[in-house]
Short mmCIF file of C-alpha atoms in Angstrom, two decimals:
data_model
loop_
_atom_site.label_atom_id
_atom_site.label_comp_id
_atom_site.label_asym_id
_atom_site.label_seq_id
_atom_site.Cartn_x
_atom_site.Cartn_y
_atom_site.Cartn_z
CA UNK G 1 0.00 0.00 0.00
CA UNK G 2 1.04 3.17 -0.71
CA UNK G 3 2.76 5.32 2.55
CA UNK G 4 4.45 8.61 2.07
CA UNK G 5 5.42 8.04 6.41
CA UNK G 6 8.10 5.80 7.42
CA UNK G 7 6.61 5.39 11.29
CA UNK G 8 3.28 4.92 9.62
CA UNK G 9 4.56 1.43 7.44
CA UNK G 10 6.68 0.45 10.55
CA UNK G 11 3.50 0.97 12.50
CA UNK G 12 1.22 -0.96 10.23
CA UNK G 13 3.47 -3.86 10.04
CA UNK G 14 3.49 -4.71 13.75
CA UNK G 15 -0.08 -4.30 13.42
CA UNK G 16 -0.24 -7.23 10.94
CA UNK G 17 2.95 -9.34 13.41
CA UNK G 18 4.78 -9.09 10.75
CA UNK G 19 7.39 -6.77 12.87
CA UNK G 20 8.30 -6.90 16.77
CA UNK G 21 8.93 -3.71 17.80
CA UNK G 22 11.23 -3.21 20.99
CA UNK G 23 9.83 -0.51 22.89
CA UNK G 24 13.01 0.37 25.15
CA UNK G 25 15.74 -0.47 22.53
CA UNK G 26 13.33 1.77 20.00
CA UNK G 27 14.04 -0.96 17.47
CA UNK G 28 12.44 -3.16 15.24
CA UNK G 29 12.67 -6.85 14.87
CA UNK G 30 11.54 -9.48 12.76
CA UNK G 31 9.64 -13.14 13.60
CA UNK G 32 12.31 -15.93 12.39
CA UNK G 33 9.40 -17.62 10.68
CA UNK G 34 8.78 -14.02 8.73
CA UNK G 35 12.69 -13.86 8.26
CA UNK G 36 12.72 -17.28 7.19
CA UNK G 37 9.95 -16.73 4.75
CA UNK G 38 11.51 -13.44 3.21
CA UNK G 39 14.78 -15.48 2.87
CA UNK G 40 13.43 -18.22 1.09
CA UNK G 41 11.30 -15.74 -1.37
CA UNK G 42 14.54 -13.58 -2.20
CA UNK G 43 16.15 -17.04 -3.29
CA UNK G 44 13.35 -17.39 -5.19
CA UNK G 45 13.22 -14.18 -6.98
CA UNK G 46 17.08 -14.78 -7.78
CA UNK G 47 16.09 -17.89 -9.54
CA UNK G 48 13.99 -16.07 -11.55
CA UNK G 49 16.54 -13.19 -12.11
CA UNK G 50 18.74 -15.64 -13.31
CA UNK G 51 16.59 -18.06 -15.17
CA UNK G 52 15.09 -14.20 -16.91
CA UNK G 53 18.36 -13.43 -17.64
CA UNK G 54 19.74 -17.01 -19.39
CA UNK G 55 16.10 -17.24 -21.20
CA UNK G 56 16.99 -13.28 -22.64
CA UNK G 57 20.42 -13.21 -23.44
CA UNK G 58 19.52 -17.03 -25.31
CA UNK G 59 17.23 -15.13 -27.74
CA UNK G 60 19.82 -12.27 -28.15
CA UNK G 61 22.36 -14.93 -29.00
CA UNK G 62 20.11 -16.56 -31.58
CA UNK G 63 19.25 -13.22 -32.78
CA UNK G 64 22.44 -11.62 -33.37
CA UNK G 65 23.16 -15.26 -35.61
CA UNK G 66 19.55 -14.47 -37.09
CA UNK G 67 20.69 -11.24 -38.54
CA UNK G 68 23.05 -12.17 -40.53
CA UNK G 69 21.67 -15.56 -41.63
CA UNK G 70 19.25 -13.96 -43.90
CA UNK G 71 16.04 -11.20 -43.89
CA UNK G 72 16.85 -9.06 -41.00
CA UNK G 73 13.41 -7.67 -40.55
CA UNK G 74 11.69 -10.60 -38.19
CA UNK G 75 14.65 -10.33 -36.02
CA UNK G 76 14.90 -7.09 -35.79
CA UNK G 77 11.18 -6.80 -34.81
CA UNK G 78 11.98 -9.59 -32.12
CA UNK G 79 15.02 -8.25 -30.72
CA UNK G 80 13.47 -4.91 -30.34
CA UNK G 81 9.95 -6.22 -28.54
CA UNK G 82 12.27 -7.94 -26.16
CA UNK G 83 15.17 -4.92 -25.87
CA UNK G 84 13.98 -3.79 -22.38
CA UNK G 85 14.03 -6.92 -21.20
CA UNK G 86 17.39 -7.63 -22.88
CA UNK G 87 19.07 -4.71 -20.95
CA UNK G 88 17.88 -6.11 -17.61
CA UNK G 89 19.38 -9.24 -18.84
CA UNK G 90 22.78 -7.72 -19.63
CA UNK G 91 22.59 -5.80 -16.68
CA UNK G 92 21.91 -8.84 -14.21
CA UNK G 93 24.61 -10.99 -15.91
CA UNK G 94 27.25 -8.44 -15.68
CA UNK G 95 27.19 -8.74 -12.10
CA UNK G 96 26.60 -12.35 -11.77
CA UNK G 97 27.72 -14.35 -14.95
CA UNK G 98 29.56 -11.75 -17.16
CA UNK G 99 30.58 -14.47 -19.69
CA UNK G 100 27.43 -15.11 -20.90
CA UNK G 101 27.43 -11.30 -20.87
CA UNK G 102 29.96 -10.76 -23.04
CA UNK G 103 28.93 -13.59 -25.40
CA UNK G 104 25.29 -12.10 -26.22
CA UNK G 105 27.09 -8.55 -26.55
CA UNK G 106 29.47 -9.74 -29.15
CA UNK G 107 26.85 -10.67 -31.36
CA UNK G 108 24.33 -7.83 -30.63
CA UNK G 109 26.80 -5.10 -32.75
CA UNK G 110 24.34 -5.79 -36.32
CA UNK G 111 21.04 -5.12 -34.25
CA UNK G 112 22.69 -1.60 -32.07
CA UNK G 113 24.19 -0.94 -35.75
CA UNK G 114 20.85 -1.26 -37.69
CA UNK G 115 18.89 0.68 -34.92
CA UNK G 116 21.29 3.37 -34.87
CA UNK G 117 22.36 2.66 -31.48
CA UNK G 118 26.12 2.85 -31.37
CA UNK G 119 26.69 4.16 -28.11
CA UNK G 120 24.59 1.25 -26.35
CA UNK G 121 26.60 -0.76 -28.27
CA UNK G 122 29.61 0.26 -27.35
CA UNK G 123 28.98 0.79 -23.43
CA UNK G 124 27.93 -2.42 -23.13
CA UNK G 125 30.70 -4.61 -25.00
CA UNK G 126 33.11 -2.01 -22.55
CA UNK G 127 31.41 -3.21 -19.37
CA UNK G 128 30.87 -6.96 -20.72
CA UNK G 129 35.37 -6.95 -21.80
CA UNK G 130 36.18 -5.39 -18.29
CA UNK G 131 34.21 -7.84 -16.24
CA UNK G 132 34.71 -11.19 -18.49
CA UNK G 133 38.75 -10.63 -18.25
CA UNK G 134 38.76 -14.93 -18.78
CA UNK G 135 36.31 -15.08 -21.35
CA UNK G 136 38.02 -17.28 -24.20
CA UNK G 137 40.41 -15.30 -27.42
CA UNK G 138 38.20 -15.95 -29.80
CA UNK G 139 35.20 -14.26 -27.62
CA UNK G 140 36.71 -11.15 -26.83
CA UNK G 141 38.28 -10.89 -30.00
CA UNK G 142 34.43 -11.20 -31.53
CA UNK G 143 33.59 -7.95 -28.67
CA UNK G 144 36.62 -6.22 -29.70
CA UNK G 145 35.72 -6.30 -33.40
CA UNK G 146 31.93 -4.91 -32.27
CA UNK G 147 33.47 -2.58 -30.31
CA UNK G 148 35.75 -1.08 -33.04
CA UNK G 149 32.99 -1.44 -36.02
CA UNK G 150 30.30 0.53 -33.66
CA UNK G 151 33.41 3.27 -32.94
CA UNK G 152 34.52 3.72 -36.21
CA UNK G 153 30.96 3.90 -37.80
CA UNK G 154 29.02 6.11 -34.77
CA UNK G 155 32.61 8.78 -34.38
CA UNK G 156 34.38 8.28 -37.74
CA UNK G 157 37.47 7.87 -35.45
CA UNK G 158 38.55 4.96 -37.63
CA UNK G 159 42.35 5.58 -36.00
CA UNK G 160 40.64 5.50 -32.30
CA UNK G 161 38.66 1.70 -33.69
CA UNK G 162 42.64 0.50 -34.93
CA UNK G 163 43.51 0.29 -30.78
CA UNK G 164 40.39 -2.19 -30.46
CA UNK G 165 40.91 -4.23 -33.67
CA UNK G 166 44.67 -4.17 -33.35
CA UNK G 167 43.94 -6.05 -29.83
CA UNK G 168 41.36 -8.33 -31.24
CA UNK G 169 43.70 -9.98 -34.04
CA UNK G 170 46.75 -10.30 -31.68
CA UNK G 171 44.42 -12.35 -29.16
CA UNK G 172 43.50 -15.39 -32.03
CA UNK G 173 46.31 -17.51 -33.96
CA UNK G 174 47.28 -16.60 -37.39
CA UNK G 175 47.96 -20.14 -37.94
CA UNK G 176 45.03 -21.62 -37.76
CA UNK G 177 42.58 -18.11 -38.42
CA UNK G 178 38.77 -18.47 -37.24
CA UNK G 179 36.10 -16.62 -39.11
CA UNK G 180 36.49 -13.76 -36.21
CA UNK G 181 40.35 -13.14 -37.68
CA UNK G 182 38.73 -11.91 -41.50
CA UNK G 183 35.93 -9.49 -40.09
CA UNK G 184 38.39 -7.81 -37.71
CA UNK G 185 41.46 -7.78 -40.88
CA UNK G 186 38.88 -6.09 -43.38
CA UNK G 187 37.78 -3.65 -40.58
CA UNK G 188 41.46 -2.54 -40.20
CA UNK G 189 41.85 -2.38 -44.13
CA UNK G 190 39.35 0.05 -44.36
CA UNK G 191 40.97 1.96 -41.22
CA UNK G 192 44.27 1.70 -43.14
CA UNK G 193 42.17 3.12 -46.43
CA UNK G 194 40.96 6.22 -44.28
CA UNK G 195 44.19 6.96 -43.49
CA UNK G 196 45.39 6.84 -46.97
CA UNK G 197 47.47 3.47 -46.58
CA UNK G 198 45.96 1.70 -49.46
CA UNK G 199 48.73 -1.03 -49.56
CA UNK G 200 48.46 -2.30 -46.15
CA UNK G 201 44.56 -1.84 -46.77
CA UNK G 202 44.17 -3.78 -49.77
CA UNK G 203 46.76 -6.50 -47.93
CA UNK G 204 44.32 -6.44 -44.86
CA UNK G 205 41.30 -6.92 -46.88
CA UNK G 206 42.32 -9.26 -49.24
CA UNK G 207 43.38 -11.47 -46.37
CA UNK G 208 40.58 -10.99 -44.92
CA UNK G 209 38.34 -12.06 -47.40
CA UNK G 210 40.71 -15.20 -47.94
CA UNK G 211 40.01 -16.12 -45.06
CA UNK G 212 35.85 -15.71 -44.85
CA UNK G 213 36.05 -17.48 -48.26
CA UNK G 214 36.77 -20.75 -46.74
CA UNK G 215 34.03 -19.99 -44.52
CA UNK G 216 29.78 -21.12 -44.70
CA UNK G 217 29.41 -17.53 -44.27
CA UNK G 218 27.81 -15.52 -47.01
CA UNK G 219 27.24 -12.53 -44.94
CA UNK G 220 31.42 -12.63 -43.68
CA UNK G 221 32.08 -13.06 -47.38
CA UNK G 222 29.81 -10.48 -48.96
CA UNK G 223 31.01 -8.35 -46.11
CA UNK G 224 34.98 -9.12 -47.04
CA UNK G 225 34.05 -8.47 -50.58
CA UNK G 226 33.04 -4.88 -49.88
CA UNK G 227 35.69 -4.21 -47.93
CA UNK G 228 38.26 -4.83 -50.85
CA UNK G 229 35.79 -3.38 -53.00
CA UNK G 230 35.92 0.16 -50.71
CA UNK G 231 39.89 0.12 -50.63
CA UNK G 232 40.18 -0.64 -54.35
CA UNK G 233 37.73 2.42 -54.94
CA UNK G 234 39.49 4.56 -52.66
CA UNK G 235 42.89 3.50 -54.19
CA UNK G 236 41.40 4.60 -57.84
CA UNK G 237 40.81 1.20 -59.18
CA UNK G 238 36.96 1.48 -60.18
CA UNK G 239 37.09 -1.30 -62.01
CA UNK G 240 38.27 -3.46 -59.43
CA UNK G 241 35.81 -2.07 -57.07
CA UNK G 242 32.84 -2.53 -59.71
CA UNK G 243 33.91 -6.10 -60.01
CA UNK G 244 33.73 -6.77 -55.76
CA UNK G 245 30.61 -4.73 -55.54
CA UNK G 246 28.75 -6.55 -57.78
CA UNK G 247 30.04 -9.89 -56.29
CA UNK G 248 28.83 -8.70 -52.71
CA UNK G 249 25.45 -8.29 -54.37
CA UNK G 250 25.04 -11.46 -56.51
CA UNK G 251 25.98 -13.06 -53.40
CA UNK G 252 23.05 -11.26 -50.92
CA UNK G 253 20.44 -11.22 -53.71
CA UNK G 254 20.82 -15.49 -53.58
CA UNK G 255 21.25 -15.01 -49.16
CA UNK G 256 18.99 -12.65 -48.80
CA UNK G 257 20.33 -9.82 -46.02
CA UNK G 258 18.47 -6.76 -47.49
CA UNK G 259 21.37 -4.58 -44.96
CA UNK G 260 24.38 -6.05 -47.54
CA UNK G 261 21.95 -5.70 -50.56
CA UNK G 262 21.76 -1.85 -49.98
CA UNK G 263 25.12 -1.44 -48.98
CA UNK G 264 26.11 -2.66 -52.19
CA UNK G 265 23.74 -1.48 -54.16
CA UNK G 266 24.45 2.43 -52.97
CA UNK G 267 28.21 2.00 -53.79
CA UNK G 268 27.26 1.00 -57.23
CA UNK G 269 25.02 3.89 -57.69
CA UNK G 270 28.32 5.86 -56.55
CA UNK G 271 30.25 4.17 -59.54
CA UNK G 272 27.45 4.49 -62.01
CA UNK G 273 27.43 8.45 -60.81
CA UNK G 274 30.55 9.17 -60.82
CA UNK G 275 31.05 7.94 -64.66
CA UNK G 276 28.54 9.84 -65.17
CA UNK G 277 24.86 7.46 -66.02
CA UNK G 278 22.83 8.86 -63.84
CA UNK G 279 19.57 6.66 -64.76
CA UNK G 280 22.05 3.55 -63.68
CA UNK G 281 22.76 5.58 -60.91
CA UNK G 282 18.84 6.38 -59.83
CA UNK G 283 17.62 3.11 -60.33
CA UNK G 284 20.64 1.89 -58.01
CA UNK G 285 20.21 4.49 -55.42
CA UNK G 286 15.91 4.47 -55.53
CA UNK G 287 16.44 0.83 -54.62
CA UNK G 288 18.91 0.81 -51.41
CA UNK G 289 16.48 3.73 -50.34
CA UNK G 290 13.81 1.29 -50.85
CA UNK G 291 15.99 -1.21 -48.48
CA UNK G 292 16.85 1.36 -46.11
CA UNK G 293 13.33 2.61 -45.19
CA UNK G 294 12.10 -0.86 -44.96
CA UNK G 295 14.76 -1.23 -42.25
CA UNK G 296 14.71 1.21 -40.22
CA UNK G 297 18.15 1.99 -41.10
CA UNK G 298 18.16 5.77 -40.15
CA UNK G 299 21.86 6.56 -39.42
CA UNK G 300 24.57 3.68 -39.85
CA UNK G 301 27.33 6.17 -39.99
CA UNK G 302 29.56 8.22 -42.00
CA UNK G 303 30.77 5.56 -44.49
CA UNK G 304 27.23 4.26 -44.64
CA UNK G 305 25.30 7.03 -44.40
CA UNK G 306 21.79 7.95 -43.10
CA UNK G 307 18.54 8.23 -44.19
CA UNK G 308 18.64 12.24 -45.34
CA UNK G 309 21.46 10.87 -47.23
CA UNK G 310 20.15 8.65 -49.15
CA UNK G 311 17.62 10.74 -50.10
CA UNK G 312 19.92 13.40 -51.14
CA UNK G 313 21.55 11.21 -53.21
CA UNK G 314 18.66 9.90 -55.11
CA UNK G 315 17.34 13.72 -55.41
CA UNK G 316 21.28 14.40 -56.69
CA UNK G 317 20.84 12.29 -59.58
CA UNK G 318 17.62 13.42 -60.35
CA UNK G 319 18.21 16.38 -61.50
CA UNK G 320 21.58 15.45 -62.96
CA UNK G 321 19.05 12.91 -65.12
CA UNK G 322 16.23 16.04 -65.97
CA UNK G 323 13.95 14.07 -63.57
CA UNK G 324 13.49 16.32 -60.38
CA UNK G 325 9.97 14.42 -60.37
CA UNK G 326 11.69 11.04 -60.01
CA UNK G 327 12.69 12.17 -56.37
CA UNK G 328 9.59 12.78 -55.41
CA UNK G 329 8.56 9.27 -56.20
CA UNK G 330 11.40 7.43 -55.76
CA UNK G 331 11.96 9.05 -52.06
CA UNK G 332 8.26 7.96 -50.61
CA UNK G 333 7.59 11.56 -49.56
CA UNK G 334 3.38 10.52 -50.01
CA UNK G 335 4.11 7.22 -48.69
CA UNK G 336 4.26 8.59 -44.65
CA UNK G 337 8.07 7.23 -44.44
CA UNK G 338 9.10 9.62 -41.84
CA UNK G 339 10.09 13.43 -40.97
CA UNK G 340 13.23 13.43 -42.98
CA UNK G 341 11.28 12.26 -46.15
CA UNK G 342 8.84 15.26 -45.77
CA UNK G 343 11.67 17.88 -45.44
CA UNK G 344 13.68 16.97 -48.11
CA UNK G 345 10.31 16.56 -50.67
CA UNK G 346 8.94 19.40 -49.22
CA UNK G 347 12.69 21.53 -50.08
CA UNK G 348 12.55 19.93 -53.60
CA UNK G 349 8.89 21.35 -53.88
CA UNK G 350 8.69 24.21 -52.38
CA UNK G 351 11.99 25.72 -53.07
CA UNK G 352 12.68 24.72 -56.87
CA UNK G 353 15.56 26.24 -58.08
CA UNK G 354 16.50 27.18 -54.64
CA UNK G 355 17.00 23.60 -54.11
CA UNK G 356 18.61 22.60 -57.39
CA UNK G 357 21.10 24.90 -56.64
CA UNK G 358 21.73 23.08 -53.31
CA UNK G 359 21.96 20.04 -54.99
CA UNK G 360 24.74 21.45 -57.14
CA UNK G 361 26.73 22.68 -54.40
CA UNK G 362 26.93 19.18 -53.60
CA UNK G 363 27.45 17.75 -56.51
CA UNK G 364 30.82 19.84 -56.91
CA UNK G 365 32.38 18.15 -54.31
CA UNK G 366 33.12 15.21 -56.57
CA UNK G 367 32.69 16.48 -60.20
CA UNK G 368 35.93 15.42 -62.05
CA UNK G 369 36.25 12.23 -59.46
CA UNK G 370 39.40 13.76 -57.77
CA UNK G 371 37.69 14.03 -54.26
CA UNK G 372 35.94 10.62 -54.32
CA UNK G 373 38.68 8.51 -55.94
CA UNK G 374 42.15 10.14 -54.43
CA UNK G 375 41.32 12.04 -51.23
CA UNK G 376 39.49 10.25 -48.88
CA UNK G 377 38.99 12.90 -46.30
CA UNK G 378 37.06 14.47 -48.73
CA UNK G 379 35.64 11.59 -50.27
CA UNK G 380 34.01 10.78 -47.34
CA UNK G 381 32.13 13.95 -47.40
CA UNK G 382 30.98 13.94 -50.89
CA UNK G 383 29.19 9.69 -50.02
CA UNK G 384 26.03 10.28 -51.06
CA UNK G 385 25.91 14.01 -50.75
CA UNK G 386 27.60 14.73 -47.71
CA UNK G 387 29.81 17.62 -49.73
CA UNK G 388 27.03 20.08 -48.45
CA UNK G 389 28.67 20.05 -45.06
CA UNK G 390 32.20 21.16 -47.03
CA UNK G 391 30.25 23.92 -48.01
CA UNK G 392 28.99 25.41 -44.97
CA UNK G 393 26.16 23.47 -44.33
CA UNK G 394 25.27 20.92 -41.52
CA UNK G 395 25.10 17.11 -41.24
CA UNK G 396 24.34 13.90 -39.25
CA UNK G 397 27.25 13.91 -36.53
CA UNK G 398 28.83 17.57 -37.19
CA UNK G 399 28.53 18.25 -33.19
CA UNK G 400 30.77 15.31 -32.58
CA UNK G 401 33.45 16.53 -34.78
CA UNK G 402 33.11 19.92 -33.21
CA UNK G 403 33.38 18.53 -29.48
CA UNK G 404 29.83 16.66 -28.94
CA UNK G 405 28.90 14.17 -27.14
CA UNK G 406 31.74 11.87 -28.83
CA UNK G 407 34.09 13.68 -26.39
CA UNK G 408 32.47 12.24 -23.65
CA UNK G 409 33.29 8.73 -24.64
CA UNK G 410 37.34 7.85 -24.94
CA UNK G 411 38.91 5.25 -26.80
#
């Protein structure tokens, strides 16, 4: 019952024997039987903390295997019905059985990644790597890899996620690599290609990949394949990067993760753009919008870009086709797919040449291909129209490269 008075609950429960109070001593006891009873129901109520906590982390575990064994979309819906109760798992298990922790947090990074949750992400594979210190290599290496794919893709610190990856492949043997060993080498090719190291990138990569080739993986390989794909683009081999790209998505059109499908998808529409066929380009870019809304993939980061993105690149090549009416179409703006639809169809209506001309200012960024192809710096702000921020503008994750809330977090 509800009591705002301390001496009125005290009160009420020696009324009901269920307290003794000591007059003289002015202190309260309990019965043995009552203590005895409270005991055995706490022991009870750990059981089911625990049992709560096994049964949650379980379905996180088959989850985080779910998402990249296929459709994403059921899983996604499951995991995030059950993400409350997920977090009071985690938390529980960090205190009392941090291994099994750490093991449902190093396959959770897909899920925090898709629902634009990095920083979740990241605090709990932190807590789950400083409490599990005896977890097994190849377990920690798996968090380690999380943790430096949610850092480099929430901060675009890609030289803070190298300390993280670095550790992860000097914890598993070389000799005989697991799966874990190729995702964590690709990751640090593509640091190595931010960086402007394209040798030891495209080394890293192709390793990688070698080694999630011998692998029943699709969705390691697919991802291996974009990696080398990325670095070869970077380096200023488009033709190399074509060929990967459109590997990755022959492979995830027969598998079926619709997250891969757009990835690659997008960074054909950046080939197709940047030689200039802009219908290739639409139809590419219309369709990993398409993916991205049916997702829920809002923000995945600065090499992956966000929603607004996407839809600034498909109303990019719009008008570089004649076909500002495509965008309005193609982006879903009638369809009800969310505020950052409506803002960026209502600019392309409402403003006209206004917005045309902001369009442009983004398309400069990369006209001639020196920005995308040989400076990455830059090239990473001209991915799918993120130039306008070289120009004075504003976009997703400015305030952490001007001392957000990124600052708060340290590598």
């Amino acid at each position: 019952w509800p009591v705002d008075d301390v001496e009125d609950a005290l009160a009420r429960l020696v009324e009901r024997s269920l307290l003794v109070h000591d007059v003289a001593g002015e202190r309260f006891s309990m019965l043995e039987t009552i203590r005895q009873f409270a005991t055995n129901r706490l022991e009870e109520a750990d059981r089911l903390a625990q049992a709560h906590a096994r049964w949650y982390l379980a379905l996180a575990v088959e989850a985080g295997a779910g998402l990249s064994a296929g459709p994403e979309r059921e899983w996604v819906q499951r995991m995030t019905a059950a993400e409350d109760n997920i977090r009071i798992a985690l938390a529980w298990a960090l205190e009392n059985e941090p291994l099994n922790a750490l093991a449902a947090a190093a396959v959770m990074p897909l899920f925090w990644w898709l629902r634009s949750q990095h920083r979740e992400g990241i605090g709990w594979l932190r807590q789950g790597l400083e409490r599990a210190e005896d977890a097994p290599p190849e377990l920690r290496a798996a968090a380690l890899f999380g943790l430096g794919f949610l850092w480099a893709h929430d901060t675009d610190d890609w030289a803070g996620s190298t300390e993280y990856l670095d550790q992860g492949i000097a914890l598993v043997d070389d000799d005989a690599p697991p799966p874990i060993l190729g995702y964590l080498l690709c990751l640090r090719g593509e640091a190595d290609s931010v960086a402007g190291q394209y040798e030891s990138a495209i080394a890293a990569t192709r390793r990688g990949l070698a080694i999630l080739d011998d692998q029943p993986d699709p969705w390691g390989q697919a991802f291996a394949v974009w990696n080398v794909g990325h670095v070869l683009q970077l380096a200023g081999d488009l033709a190399g990067a074509q060929e990967c790209y459109e590997r990755m998505v022959a492979i995830q059109t027969e598998h079926g993760s619709r997250l891969e499908l757009m990835i690659g998808l997008n960074s054909l529409g950046e080939l197709a753009e940047h030689r200039g066929d802009f219908d290739r380009a639409l139809e590419l870019f219309g369709q990993a919008l398409q993916m991205r809304q049916e997702l829920g993939a809002v923000r995945l980061g600065y090499v992956h870009g966000s929603l607004a993105r996407s839809l600034l690149a498909v109303a990019r090549v719009s008008v570089a086709a004649g076909d500002r009416e495509e965008f309005g179409s193609a982006s879903g703006a009638d369809a009800g797919y969310g505020f950052e639809n409506l803002c960026v169809a209502m600019l392309a209506e409402h403003l006209g040449d206004l917005f045309v001309q902001l369009v442009d200012l983004a398309s400069e960024c990369y006209q001639g291909g020196g920005c995308l192809l040989h400076q990455p710096s830059r090239g990473r702000l001209a991915r799918q129209g993120d130039g306008l921020r070289g120009r004075g503008g504003t976009g997703l994750g400015d305030h952490l490269r001007d001392g957000g809330p990124a600052d708060t977090v340290t590598a």
